[in-house]
Tab-separated table of C-alpha atoms in Angstrom:
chain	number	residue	atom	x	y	z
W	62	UNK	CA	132.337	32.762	157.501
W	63	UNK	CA	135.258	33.069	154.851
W	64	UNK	CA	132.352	31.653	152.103
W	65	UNK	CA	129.580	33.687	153.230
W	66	UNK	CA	132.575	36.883	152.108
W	67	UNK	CA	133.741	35.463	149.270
W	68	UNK	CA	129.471	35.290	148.163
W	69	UNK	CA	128.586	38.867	149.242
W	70	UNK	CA	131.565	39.837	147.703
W	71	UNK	CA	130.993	38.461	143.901
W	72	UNK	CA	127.231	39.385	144.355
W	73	UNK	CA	128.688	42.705	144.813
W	74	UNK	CA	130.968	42.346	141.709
W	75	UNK	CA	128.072	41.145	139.461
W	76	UNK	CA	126.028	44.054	140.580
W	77	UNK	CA	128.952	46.568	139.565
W	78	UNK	CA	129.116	44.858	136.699
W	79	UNK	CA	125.450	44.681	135.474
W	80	UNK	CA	125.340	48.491	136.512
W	81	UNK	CA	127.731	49.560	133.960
W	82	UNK	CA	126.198	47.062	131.419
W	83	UNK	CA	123.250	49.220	132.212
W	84	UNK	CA	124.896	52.675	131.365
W	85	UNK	CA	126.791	51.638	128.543
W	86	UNK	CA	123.572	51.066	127.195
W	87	UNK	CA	121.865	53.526	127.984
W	88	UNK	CA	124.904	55.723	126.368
W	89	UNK	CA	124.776	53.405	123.360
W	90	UNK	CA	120.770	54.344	123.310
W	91	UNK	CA	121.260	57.948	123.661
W	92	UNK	CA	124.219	57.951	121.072
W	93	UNK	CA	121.805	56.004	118.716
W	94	UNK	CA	118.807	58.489	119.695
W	95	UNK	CA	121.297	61.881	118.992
W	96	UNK	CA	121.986	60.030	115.702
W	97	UNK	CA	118.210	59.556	114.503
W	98	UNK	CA	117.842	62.697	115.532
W	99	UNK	CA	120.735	64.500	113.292
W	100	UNK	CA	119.315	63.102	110.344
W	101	UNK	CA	118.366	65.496	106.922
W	102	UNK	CA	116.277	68.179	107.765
W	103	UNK	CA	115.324	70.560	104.484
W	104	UNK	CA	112.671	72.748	106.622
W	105	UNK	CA	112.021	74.318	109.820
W	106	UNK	CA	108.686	75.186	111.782
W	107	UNK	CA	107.528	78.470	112.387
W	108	UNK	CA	104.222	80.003	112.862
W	109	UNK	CA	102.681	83.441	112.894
W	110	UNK	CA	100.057	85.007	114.610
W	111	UNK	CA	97.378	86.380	112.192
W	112	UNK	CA	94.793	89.647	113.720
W	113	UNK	CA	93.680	89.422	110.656
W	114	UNK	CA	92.794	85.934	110.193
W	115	UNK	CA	91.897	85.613	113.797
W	116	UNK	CA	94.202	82.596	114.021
W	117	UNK	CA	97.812	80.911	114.258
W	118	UNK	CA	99.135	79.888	111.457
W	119	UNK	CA	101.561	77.301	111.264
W	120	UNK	CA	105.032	77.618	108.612
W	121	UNK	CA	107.393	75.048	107.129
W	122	UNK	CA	110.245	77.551	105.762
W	123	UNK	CA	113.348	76.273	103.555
W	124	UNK	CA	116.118	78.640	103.873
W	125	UNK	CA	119.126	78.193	101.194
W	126	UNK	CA	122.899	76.496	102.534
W	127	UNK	CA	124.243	79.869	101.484
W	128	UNK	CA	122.704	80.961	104.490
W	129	UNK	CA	124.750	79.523	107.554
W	130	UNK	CA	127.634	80.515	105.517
W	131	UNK	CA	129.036	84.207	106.522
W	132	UNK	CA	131.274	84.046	103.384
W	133	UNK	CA	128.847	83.063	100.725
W	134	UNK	CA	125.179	84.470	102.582
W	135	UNK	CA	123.420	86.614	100.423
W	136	UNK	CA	121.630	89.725	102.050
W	137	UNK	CA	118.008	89.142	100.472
W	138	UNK	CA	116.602	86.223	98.432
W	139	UNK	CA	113.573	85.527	96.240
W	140	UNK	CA	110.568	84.019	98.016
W	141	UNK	CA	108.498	80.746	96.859
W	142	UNK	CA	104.729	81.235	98.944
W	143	UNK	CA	103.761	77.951	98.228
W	144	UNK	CA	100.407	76.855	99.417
W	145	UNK	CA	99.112	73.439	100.625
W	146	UNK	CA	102.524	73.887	102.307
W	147	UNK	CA	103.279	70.523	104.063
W	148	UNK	CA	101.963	68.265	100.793
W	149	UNK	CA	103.639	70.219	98.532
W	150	UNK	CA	106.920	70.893	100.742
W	151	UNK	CA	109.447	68.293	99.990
W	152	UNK	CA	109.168	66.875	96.376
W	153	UNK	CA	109.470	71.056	95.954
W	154	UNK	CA	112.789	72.005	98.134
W	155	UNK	CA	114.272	68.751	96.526
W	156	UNK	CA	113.747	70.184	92.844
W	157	UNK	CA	114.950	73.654	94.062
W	158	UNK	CA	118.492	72.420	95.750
W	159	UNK	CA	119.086	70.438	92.607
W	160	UNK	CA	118.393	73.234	90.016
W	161	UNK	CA	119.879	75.842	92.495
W	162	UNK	CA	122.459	74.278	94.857
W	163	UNK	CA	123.483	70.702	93.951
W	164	UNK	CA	126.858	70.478	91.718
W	165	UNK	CA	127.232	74.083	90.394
W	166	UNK	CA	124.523	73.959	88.767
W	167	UNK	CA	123.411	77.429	89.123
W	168	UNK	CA	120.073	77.462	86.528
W	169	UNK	CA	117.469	78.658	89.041
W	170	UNK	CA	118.551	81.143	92.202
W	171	UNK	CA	118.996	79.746	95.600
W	172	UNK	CA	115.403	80.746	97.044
W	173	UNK	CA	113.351	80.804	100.252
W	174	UNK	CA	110.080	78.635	100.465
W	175	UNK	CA	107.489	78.976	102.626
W	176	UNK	CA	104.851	76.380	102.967
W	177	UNK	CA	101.372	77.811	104.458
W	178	UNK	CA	99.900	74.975	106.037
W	179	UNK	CA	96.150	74.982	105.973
W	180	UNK	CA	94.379	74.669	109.440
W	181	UNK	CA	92.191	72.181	108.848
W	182	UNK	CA	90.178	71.090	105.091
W	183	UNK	CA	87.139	73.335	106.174
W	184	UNK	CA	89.439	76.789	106.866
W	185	UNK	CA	91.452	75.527	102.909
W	186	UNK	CA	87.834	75.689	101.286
W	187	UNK	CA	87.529	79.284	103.176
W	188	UNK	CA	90.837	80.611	102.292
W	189	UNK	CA	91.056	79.680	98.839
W	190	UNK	CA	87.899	80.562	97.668
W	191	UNK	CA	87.466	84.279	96.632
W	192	UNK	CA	83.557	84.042	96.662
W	193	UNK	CA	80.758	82.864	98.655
W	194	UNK	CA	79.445	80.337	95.838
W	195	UNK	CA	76.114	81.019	97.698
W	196	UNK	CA	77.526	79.545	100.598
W	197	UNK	CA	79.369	81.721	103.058
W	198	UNK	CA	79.607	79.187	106.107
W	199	UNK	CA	82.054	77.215	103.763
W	200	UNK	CA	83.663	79.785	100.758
W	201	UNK	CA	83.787	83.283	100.639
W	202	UNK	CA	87.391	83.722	102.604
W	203	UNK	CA	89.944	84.390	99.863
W	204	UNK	CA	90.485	88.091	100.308
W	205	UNK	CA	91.110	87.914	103.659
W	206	UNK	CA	93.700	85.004	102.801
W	207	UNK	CA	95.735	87.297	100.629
W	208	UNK	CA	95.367	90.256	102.769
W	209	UNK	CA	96.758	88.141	105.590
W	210	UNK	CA	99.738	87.175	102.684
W	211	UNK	CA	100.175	91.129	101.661
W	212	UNK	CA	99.866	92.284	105.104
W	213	UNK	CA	101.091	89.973	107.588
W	214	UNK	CA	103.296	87.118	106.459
W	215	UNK	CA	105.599	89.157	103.647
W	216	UNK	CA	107.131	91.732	106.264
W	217	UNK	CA	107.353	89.077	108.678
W	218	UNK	CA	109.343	86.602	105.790
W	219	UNK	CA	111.321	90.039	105.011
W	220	UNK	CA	112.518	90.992	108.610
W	221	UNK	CA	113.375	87.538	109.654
W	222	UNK	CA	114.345	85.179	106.977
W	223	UNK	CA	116.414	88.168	104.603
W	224	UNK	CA	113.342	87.523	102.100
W	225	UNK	CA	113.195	90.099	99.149
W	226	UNK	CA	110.367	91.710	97.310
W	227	UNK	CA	111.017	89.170	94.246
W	228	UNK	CA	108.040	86.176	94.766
W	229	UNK	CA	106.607	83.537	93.625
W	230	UNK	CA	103.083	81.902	94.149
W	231	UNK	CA	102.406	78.426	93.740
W	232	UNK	CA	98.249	76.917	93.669
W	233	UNK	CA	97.461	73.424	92.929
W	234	UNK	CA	94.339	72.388	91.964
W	235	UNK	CA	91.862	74.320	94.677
W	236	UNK	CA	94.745	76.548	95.305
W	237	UNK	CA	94.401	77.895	92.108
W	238	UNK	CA	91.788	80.193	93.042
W	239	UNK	CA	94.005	82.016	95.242
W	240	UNK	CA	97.044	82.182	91.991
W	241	UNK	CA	94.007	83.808	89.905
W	242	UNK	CA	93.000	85.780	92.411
W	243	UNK	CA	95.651	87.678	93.220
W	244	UNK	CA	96.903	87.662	89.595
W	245	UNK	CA	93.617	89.402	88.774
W	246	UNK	CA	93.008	91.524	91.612
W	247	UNK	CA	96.264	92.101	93.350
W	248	UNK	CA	99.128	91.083	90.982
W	249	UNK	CA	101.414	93.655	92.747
W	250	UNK	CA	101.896	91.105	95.109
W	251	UNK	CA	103.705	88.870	92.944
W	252	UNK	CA	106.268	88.905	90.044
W	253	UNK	CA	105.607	84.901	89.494
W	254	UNK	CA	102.526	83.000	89.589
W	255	UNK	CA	102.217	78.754	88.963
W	256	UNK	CA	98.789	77.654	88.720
W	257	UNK	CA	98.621	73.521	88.729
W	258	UNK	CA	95.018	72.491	87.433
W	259	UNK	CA	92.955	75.205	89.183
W	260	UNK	CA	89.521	74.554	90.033
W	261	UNK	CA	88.537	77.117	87.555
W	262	UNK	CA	84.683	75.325	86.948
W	263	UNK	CA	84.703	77.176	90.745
W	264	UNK	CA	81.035	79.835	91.038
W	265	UNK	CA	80.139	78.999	87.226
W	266	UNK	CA	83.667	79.514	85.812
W	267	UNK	CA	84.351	82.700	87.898
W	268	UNK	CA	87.534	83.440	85.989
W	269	UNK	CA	86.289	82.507	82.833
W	270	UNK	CA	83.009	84.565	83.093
W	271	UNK	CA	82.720	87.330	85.348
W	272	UNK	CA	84.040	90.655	84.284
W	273	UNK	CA	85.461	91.421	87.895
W	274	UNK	CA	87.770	88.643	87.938
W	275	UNK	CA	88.917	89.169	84.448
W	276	UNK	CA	92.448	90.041	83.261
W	277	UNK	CA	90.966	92.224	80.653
W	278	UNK	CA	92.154	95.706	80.447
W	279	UNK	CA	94.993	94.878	83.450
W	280	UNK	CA	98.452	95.853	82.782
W	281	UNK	CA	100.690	93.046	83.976
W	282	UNK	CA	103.736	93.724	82.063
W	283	UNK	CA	106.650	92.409	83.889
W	284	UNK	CA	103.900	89.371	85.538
W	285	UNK	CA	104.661	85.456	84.648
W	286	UNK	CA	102.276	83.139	84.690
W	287	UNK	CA	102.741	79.167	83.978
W	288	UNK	CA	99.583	76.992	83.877
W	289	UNK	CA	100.246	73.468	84.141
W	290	UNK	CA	97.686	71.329	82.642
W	291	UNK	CA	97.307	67.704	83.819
W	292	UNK	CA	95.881	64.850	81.938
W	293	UNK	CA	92.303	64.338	83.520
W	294	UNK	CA	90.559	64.019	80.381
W	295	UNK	CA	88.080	60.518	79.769
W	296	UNK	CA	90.118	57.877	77.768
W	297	UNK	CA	90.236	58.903	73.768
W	298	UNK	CA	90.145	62.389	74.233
W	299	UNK	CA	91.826	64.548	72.858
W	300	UNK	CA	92.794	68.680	73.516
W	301	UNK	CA	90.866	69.563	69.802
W	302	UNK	CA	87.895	67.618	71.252
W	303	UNK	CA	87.914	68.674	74.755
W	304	UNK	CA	88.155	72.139	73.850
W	305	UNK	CA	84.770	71.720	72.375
W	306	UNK	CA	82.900	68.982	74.410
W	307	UNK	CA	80.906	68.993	77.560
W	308	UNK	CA	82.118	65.720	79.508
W	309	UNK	CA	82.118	66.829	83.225
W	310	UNK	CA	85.230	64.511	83.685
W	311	UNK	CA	87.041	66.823	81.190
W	312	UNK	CA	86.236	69.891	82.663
W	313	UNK	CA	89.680	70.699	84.650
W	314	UNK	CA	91.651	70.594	81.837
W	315	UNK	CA	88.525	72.285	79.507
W	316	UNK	CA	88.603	75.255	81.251
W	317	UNK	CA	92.550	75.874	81.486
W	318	UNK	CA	92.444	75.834	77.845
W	319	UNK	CA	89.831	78.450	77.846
W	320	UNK	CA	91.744	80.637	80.108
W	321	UNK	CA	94.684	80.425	77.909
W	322	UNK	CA	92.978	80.824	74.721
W	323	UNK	CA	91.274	84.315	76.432
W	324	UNK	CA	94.684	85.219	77.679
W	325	UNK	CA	95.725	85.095	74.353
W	326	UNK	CA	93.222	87.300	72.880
W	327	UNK	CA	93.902	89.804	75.407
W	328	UNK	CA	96.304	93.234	75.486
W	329	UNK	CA	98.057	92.742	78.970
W	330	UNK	CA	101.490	92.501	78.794
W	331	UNK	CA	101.632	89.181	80.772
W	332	UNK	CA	104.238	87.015	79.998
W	333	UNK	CA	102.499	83.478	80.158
W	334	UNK	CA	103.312	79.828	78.744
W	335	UNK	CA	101.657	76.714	79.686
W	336	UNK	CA	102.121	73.176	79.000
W	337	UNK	CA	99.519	70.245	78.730
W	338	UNK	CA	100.763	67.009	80.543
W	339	UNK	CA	99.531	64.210	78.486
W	340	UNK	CA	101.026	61.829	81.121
W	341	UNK	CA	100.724	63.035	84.333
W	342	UNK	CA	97.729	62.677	86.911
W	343	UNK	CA	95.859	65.623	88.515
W	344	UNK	CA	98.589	64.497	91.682
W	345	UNK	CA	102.037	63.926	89.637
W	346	UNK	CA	101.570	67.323	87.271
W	347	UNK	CA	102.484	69.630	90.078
W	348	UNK	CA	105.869	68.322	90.141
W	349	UNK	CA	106.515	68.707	86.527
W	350	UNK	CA	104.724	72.098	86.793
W	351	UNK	CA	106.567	73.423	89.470
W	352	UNK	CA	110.112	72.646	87.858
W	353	UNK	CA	108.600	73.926	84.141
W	354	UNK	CA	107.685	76.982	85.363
W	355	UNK	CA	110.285	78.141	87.587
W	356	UNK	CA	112.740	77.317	84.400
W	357	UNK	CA	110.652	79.693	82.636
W	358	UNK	CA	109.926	82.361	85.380
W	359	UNK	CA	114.339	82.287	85.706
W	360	UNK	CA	114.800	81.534	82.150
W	361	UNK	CA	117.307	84.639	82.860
W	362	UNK	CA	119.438	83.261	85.527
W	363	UNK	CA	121.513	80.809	83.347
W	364	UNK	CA	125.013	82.498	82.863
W	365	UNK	CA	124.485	80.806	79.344
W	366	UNK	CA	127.898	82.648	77.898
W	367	UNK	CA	129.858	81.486	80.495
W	368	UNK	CA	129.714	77.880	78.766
W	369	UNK	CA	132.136	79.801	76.041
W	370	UNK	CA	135.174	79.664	78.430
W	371	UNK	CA	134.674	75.897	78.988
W	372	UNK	CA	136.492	75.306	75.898
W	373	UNK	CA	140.207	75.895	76.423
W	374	UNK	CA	140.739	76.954	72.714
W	375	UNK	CA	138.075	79.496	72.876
W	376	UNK	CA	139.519	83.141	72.060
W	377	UNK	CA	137.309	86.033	72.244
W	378	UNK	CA	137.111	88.232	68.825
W	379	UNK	CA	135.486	91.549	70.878
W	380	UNK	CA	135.560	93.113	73.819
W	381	UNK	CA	132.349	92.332	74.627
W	382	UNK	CA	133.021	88.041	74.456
W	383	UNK	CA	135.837	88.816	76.718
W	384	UNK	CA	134.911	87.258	80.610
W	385	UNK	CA	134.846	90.327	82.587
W	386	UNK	CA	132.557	92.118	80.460
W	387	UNK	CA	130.495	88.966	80.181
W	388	UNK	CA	130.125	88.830	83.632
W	389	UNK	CA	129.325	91.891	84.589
W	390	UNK	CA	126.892	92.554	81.991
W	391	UNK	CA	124.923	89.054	83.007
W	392	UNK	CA	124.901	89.799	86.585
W	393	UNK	CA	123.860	93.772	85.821
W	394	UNK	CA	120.974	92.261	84.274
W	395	UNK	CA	119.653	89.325	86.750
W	396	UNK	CA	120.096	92.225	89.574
W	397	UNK	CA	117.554	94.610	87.528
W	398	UNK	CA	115.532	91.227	87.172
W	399	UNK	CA	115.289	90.625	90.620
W	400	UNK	CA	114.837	93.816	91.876
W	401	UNK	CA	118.390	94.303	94.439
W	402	UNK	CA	121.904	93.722	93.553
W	403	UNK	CA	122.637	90.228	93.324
W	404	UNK	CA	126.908	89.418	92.281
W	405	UNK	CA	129.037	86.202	91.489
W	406	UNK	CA	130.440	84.628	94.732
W	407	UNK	CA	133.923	85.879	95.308
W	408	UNK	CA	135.528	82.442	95.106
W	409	UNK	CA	134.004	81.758	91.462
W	410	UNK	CA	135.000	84.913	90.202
W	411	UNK	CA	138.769	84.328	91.831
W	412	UNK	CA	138.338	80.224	90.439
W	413	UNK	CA	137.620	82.070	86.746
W	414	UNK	CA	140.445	83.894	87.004
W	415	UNK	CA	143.049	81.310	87.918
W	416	UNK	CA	141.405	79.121	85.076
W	417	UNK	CA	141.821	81.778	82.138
W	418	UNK	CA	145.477	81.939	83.164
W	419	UNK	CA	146.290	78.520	83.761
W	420	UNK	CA	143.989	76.326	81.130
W	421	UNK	CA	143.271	79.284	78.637
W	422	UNK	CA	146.524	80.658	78.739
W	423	UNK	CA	145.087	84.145	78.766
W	424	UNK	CA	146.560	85.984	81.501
W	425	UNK	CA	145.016	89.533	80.488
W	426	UNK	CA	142.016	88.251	80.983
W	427	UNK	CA	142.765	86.719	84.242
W	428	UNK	CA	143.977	90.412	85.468
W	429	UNK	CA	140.511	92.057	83.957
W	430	UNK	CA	138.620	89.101	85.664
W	431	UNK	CA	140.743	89.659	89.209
W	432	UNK	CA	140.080	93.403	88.897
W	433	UNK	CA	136.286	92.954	88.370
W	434	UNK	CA	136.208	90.997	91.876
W	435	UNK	CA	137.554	93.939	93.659
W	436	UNK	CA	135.130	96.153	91.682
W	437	UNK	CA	132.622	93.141	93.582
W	438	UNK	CA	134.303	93.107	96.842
W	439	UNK	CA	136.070	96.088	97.280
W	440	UNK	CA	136.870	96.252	101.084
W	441	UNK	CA	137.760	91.696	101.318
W	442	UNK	CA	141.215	91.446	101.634
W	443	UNK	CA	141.373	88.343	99.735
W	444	UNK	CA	140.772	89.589	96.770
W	445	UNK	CA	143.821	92.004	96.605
W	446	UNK	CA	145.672	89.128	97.884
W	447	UNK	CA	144.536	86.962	94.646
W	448	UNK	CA	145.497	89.575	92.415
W	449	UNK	CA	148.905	90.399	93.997
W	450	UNK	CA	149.327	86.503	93.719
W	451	UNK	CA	148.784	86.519	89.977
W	452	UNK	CA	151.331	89.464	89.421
W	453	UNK	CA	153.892	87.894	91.487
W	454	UNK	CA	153.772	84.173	89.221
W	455	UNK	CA	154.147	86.491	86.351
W	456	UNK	CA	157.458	88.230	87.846
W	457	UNK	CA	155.335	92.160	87.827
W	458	UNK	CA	156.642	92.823	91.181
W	459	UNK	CA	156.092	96.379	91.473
W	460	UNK	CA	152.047	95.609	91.299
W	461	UNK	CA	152.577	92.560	93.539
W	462	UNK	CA	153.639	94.864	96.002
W	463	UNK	CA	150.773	97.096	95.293
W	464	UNK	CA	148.117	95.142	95.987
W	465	UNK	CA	149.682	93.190	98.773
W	466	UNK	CA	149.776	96.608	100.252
W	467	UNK	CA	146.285	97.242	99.868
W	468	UNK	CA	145.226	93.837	101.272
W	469	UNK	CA	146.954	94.986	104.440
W	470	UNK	CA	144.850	97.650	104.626
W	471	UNK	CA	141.747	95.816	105.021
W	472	UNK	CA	143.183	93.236	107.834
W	473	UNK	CA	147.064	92.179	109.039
W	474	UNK	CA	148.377	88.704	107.328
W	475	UNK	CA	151.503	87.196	109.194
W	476	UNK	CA	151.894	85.270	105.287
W	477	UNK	CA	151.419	88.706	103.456
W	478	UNK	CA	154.038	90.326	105.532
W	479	UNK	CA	156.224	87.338	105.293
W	480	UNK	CA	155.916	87.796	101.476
W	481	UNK	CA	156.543	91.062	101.257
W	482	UNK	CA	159.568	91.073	103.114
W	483	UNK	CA	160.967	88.713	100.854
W	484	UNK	CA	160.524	90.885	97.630
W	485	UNK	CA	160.370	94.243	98.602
């Protein structure tokens, strides 16, 4: 009787035992599964419901770090439309966080991209193509597309994702049409527009031939346009020889030559550059395109002067080479570029500051540099704090006090008052 115990009991035990095996695993699963599932993510899905195109559409949008950051989120941004949306996502948002986001580097402005994904191959033919071609079952859907774009999917990028009015379209290869298409016939709706090897040989050369989708006589001062050319040409050709020939394998780059040679010739104000990639396929041009012409679109954006103050000998010999005024005159001018006020971030301004004192040994210029980030942030405490700081290490108690003052204010700081009863 005692052994039949003792052998329900350790069949118990073993049973205990294997069930907490069990759920350690399972935890250890779950654990592993929470880990997968925290893994990068540059995009997020949306979709909108179109009246106009009689359809959902489905949205991979990129929003900028800056963001999810209450100190450092901007209140509008510049918007990338980017068609073919989920091919040309990725390699895209990568190239944009590096030239934007990654290490300071501060050449291109953090953006918002939204990919358009297409419905299906048949609805891309429709809604790229701004003619029927004679066949209406399969092209013929383009203004529709871009009403849909104008009408539909701007406010709804506006009101929900802090887009501005400052954008960007980006067509590769069929997607093209849609660039030309709206440069031609709509280019209010854009300040930027990429074309990567557009299908221009499209209804006999449409934008090389018919009058109605011409850009002569349009007034697009203040409109950029980069074409991206990619190398598609038959082995031995050359640009001289393809400008000239008839080889239907040349015909893609052919015909962007033609469009830039009758941009050229005409009086519209756009500001255009293109570039002819002797390496690249039809496929690994857009990449090269895309980062080319957003350099060029931004060529603006670059504080380029500010590369003066990295030297710590450099002395300013006017008032205008003097930080402050640099500053302010730079960011006065990318604001009128982009169309809303855009200003440093407080804590580069403040960082600039400390630096001219400390490595430049320029402490006026530190003050004028302090002051202009309370001309930027008038109502942060911080700022007055930074200041009051600044006058304090150099023994000015009096405007210490002052601004201490005036950062209490704004909000109460246990450390402030601490400070203040110890010099006042």
């Amino acid at each position: 009787m005692i052994k039949l115990r003792q052998l329900i009991l350790i069949i118990l035990l073993l049973s205990i035992i294997s069930c907490i095996e069990k759920e350690k695993q399972q935890e250890t699963e779950e654990t592993d599964s929470t880990k997968l599932n925290q893994g990068i993510q540059i995009g997020q899905f949306d979709k909108i419901n179109s009246k106009i195109l009689n359809q959902e559409r489905k949205l991979i949008i990129y929003v900028p770090e800056s963001v999810n950051d209450p100190k450092r989120k901007r209140k509008q941004y510049p918007v990338v439309y980017l068609l073919d949306g989920v091919y040309n996502f990725m390699p895209f948002v990568g190239m944009l966080k590096q030239y934007s986001e990654m290490n300071d580097t501060k050449i291109l402005p953090e953006m918002i991209v939204v990919g358009i994904e297409n419905a299906d191959f048949k609805s891309r033919m429709m809604d790229f193509s701004p003619t029927t071609d004679g066949n209406p079952k399969q092209y013929g859907g383009g203004e529709k597309f871009l009403s849909f774009i104008k009408k539909e999917l701007f406010p709804y990028i506006e009101e929900n994702y802090s887009g501005s009015n400052n954008r960007t379209i980006i067509g590769h290869s069929f997607g093209g049409l849609v660039v030309m298409n709206a440069l031609t016939n709509h280019s209010e709706m854009f300040d930027n527009y990429l074309m990567i090897d557009g299908s221009l040989y499209f209804d006999n050369e449409l934008f090389l031939k018919n009058s109605k989708y011409s850009l002569k006589d349009k007034d697009l001062k203040g409109k950029n346009f980069y074409i991206g050319i990619a190398n598609t040409a038959t082995y031995g050709s050359s640009l001289e020889s393809i400008k000239s020939d008839t080889i239907q394998a040349n015909r893609y780059v052919r015909h962007s030559l033609n469009l830039v040679n009758q941009i050229n010739e005409m009086n519209t104000g756009l500001n255009m550059k293109w570039k002819y990639y002797e390496n690249d396929t039809h496929g690994s041009s857009a990449f090269l395109s895309q980062l080319d012409g957003f350099r060029f679109f931004y060529s603006w954006f670059e504080f380029k002067k500010e590369q003066y103050y990295r030297s710590k000998y450099f002395i300013p010999k006017t008032k205008e080479d003097r930080f402050a005024n640099l500053t302010e005159l730079h960011f006065e001018n990318v604001s009128k570029k982009l169309g809303y006020n855009f200003k440093p971030e407080k804590d580069w301004v403040s960082g600039y500051a400390y630096s001219l004192n400390s490595f430049q040994n320029q402490p006026q210029q530190a003050i004028e540099t302090y002051k202009l980030n309370i001309k930027y942030y008038p109502k942060t405490p911080s700022v007055y704090k930074d200041l009051a700081d600044f006058y304090l290490s150099q023994k000015d108690t009096s405007n210490a006090i002052v601004n201490y003052k005036k950062a209490l204010t704004f909000e109460e700081n246990v450390s402030i008052n601490d400070t203040l009863n110890k010099i006042e």
